Short mmCIF file of N, CA and C in Angstrom, two decimals:
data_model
loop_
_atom_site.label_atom_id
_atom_site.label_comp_id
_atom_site.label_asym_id
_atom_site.label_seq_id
_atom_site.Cartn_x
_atom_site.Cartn_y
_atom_site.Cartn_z
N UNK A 12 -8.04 12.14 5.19
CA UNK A 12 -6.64 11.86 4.89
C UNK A 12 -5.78 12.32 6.06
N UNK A 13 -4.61 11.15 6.42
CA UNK A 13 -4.12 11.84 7.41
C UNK A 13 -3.20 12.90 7.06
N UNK A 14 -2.79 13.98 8.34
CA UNK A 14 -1.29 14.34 8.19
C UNK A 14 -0.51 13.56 8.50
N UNK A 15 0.60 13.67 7.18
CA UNK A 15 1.76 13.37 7.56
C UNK A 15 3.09 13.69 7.70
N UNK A 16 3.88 13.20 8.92
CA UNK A 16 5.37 14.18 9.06
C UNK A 16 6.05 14.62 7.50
N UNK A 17 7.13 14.70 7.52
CA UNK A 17 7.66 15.53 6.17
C UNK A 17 8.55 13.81 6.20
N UNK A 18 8.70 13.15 7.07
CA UNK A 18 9.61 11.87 7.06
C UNK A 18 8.61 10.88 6.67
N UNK A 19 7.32 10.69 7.09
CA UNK A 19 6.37 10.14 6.68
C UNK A 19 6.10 10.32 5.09
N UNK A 20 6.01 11.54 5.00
CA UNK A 20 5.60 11.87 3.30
C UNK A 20 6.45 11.34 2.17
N UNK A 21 7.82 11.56 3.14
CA UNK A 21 9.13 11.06 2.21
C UNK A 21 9.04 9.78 1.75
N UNK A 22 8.40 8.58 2.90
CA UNK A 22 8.79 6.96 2.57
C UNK A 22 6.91 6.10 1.61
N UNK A 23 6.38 7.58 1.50
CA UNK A 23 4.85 7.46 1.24
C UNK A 23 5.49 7.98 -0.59
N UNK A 24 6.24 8.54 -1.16
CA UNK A 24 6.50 9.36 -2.26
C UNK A 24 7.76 8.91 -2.90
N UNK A 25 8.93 8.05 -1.80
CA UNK A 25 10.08 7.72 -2.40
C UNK A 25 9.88 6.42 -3.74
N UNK A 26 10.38 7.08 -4.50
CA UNK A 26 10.61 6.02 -6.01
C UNK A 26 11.73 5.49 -6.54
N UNK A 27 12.01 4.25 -6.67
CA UNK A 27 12.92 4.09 -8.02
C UNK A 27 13.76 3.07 -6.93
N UNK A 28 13.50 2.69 -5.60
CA UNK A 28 14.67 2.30 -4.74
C UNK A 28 14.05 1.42 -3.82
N UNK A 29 15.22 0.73 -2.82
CA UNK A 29 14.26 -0.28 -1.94
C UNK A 29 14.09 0.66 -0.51
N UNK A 30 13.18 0.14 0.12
CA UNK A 30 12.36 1.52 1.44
C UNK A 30 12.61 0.68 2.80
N UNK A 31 13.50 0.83 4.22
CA UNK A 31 12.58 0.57 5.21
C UNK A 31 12.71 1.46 6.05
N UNK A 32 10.55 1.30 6.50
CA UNK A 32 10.39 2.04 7.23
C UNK A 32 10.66 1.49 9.27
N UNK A 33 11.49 2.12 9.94
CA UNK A 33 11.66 1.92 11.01
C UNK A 33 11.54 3.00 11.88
N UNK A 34 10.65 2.56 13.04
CA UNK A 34 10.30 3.71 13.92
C UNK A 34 9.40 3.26 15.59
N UNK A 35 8.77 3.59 16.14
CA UNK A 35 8.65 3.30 17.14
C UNK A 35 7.13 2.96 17.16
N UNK A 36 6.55 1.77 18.15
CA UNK A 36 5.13 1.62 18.19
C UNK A 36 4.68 2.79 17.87
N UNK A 37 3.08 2.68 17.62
CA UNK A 37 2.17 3.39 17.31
C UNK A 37 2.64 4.56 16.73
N UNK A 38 3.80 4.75 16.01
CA UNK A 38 4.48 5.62 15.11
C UNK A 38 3.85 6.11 14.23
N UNK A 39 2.67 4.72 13.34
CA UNK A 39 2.23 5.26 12.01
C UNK A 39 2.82 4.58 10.84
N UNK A 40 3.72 3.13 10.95
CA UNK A 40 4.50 2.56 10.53
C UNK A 40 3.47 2.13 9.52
N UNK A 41 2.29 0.90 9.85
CA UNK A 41 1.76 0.59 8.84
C UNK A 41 0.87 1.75 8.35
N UNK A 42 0.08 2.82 8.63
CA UNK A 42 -0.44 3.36 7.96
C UNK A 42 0.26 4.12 6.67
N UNK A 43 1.62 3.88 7.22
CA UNK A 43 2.63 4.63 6.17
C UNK A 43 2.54 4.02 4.76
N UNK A 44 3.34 2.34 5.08
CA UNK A 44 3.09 1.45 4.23
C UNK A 44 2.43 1.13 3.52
N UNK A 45 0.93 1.20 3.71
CA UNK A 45 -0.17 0.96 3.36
C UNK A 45 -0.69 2.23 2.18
N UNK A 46 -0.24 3.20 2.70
CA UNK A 46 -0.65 4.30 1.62
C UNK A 46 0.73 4.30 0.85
N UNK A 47 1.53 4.09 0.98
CA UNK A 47 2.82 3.72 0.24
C UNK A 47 2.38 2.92 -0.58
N UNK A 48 1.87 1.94 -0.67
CA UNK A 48 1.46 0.79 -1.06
C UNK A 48 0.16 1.23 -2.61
N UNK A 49 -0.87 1.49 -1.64
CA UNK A 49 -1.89 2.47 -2.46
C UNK A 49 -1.38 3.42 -3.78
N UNK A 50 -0.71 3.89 -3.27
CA UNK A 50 -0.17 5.35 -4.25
C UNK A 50 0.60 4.12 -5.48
N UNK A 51 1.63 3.52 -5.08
CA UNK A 51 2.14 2.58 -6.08
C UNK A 51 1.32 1.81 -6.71
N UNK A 52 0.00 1.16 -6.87
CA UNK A 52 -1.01 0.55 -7.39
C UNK A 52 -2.16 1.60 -8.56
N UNK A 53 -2.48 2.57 -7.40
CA UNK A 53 -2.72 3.95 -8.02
C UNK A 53 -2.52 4.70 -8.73
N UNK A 54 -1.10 4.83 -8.87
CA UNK A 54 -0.27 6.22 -9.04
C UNK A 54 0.66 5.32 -10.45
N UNK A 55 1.49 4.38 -9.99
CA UNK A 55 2.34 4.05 -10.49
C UNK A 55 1.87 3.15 -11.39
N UNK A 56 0.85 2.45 -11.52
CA UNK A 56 -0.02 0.93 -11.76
C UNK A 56 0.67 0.20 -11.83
N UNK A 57 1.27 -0.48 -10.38
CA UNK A 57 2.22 -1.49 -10.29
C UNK A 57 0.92 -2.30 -9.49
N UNK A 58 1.21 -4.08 -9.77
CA UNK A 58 0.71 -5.19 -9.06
C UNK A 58 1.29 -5.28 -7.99
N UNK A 59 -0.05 -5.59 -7.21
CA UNK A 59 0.53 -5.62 -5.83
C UNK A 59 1.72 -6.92 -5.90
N UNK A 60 1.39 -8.30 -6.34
CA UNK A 60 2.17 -9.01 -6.13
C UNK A 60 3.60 -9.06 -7.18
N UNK A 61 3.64 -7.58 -7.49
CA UNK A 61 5.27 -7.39 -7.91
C UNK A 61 5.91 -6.55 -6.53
N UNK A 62 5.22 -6.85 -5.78
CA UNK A 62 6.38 -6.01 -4.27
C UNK A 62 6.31 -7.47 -3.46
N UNK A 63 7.51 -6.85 -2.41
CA UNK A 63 7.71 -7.95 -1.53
C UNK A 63 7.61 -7.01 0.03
N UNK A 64 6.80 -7.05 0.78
CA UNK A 64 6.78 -6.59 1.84
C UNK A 64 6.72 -7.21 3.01
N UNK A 65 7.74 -6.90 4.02
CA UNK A 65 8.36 -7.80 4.67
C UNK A 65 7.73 -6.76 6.45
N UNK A 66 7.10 -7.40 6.85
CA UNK A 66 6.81 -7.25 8.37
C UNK A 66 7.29 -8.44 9.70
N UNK A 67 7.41 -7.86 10.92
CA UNK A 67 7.98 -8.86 11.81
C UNK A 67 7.59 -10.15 12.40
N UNK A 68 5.89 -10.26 11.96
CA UNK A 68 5.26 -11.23 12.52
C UNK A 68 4.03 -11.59 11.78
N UNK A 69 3.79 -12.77 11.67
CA UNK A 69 2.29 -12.91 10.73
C UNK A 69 1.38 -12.27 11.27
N UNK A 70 0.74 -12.15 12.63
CA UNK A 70 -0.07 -11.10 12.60
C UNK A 70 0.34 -9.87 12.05
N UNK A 71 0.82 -9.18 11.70
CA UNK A 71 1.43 -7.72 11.42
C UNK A 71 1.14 -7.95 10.00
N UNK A 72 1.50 -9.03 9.49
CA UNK A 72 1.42 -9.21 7.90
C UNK A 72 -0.35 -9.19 7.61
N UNK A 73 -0.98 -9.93 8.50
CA UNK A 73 -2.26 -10.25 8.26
C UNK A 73 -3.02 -8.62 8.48
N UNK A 74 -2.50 -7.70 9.37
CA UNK A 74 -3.63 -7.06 9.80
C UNK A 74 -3.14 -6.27 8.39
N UNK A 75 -1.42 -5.75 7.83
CA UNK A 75 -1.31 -4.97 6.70
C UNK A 75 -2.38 -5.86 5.19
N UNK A 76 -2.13 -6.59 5.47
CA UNK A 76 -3.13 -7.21 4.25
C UNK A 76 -4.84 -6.83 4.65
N UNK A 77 -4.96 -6.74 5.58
CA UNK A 77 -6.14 -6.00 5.76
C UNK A 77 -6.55 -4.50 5.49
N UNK A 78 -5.65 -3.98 5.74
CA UNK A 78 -5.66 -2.60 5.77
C UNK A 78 -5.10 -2.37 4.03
N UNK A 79 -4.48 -2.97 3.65
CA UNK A 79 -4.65 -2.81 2.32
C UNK A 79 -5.91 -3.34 1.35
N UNK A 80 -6.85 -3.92 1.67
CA UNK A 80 -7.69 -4.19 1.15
C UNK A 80 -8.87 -3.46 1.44
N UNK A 81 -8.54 -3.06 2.65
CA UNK A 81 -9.64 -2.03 3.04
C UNK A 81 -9.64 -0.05 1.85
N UNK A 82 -8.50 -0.09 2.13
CA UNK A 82 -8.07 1.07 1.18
C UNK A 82 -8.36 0.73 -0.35
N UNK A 83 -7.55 -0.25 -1.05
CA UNK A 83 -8.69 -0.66 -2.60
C UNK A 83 -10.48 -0.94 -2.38
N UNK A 84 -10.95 -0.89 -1.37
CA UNK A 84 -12.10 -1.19 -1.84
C UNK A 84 -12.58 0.42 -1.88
N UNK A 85 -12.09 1.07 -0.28
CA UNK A 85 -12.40 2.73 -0.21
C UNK A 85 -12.02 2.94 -1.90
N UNK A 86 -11.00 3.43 -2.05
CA UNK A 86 -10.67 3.46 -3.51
C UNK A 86 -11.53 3.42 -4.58
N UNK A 87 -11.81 2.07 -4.92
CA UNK A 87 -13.25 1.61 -5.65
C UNK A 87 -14.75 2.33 -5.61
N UNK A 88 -14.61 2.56 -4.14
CA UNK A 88 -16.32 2.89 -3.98
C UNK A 88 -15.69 4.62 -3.99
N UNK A 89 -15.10 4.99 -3.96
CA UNK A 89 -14.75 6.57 -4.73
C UNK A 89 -14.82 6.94 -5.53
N UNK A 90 -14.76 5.68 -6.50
CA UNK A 90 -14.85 6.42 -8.47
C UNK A 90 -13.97 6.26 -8.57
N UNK A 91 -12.91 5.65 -8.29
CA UNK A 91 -11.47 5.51 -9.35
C UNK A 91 -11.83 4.98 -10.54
N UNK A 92 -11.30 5.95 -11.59
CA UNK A 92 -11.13 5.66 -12.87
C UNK A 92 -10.15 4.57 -12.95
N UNK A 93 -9.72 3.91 -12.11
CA UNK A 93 -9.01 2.66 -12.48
C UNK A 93 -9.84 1.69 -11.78
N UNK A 94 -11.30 1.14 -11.58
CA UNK A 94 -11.38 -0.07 -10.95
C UNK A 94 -11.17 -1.40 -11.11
N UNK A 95 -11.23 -1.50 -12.23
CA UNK A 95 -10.70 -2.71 -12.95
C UNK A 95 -9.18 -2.95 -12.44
N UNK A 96 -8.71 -2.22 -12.43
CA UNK A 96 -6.73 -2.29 -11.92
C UNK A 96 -7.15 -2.72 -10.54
N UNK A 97 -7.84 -1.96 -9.80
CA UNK A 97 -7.74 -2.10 -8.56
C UNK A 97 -8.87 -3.45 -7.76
N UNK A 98 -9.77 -3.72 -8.53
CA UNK A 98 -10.33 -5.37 -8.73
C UNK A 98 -9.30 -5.99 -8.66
N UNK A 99 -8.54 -6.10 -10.15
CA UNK A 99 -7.33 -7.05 -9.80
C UNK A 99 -6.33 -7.39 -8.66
N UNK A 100 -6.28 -6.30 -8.26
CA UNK A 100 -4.95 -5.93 -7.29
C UNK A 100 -6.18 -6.88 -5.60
N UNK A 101 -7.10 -6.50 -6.00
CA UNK A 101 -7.87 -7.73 -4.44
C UNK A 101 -7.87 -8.86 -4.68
N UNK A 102 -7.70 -9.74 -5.81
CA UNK A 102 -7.90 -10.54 -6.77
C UNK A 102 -6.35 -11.06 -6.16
N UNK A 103 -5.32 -10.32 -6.02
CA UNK A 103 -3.45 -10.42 -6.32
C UNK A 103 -4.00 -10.50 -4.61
N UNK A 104 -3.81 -9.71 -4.16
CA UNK A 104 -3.84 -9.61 -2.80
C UNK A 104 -3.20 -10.86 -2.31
N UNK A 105 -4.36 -12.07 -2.64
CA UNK A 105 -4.48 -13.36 -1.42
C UNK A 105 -2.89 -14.12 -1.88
N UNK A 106 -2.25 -13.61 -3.16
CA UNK A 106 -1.11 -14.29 -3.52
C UNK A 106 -0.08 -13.80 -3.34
N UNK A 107 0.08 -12.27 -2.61
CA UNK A 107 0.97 -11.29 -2.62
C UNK A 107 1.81 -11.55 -1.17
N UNK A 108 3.41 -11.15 -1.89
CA UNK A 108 3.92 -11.88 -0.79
C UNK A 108 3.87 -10.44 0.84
N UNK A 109 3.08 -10.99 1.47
CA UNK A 109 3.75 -9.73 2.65
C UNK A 109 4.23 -10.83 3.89
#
C-alpha cells in the first residue's frame, strides 16, 4: 500500500461532494483516483457506473480503466467478502463512463 500525502489521503476519503484532483505529472494523480475509486465500490458499495470520471485524454481514460480493474481483481484474489459486488463492478466497468 502506498504512502500517501495528508492531501492525497484527503481526495482518497472525501465524501458526500464532487472531487477534482489537480496536480502535476507523475504526482500520483491516477493512483489517487483509482484507490478513490476502490474504497467507494468497497467501502461505500457504490457501482462503478454510478460515477462519472472525467480524464484529459482517451488514453488516460483507458490506462485508469485499467488500473481499476487491475485493483478489483487484486481485491478478489484477497478474500473480499464482497466478490460478488466486485464481479459486478468488472462486469460495469466496460459501460462505465470514464
Amino acid at each position: 500500500m502506498p504512502k500517501w500525502t495528508k492531501d492525497q489521503e484527503k481526495a482518497i476519503k472525501t465524501r458526500g461532494k464532487n472531487l477534482l484532483v489537480s496536480a502535476a505529472a507523475g504526482s500520483g494523480k491516477t493512483a489517487v483516483l483509482v484507490e478513490r475509486i476502490i474504497k467507494l465500490i468497497t467501502e461505500d458499495m457504490i457501482d462503478i457506473n454510478k460515477l462519472l470520471i472525467v480524464t484529459f485524454t482517451n488514453a488516460a481514460a483507458g490506462e485508469m480503466r485499467e488500473r481499476i480493474l487491475g485493483a478489483l481483481i487484486k481485491e478478489i484474489e484477497n478474500g473480499s467478502e464482497y466478490e460478488e459486488h466486485l464481479r459486478r463492478q468488472i462486469t460495469l466497468l466496460g459501460r462505465s463512463y470514464i
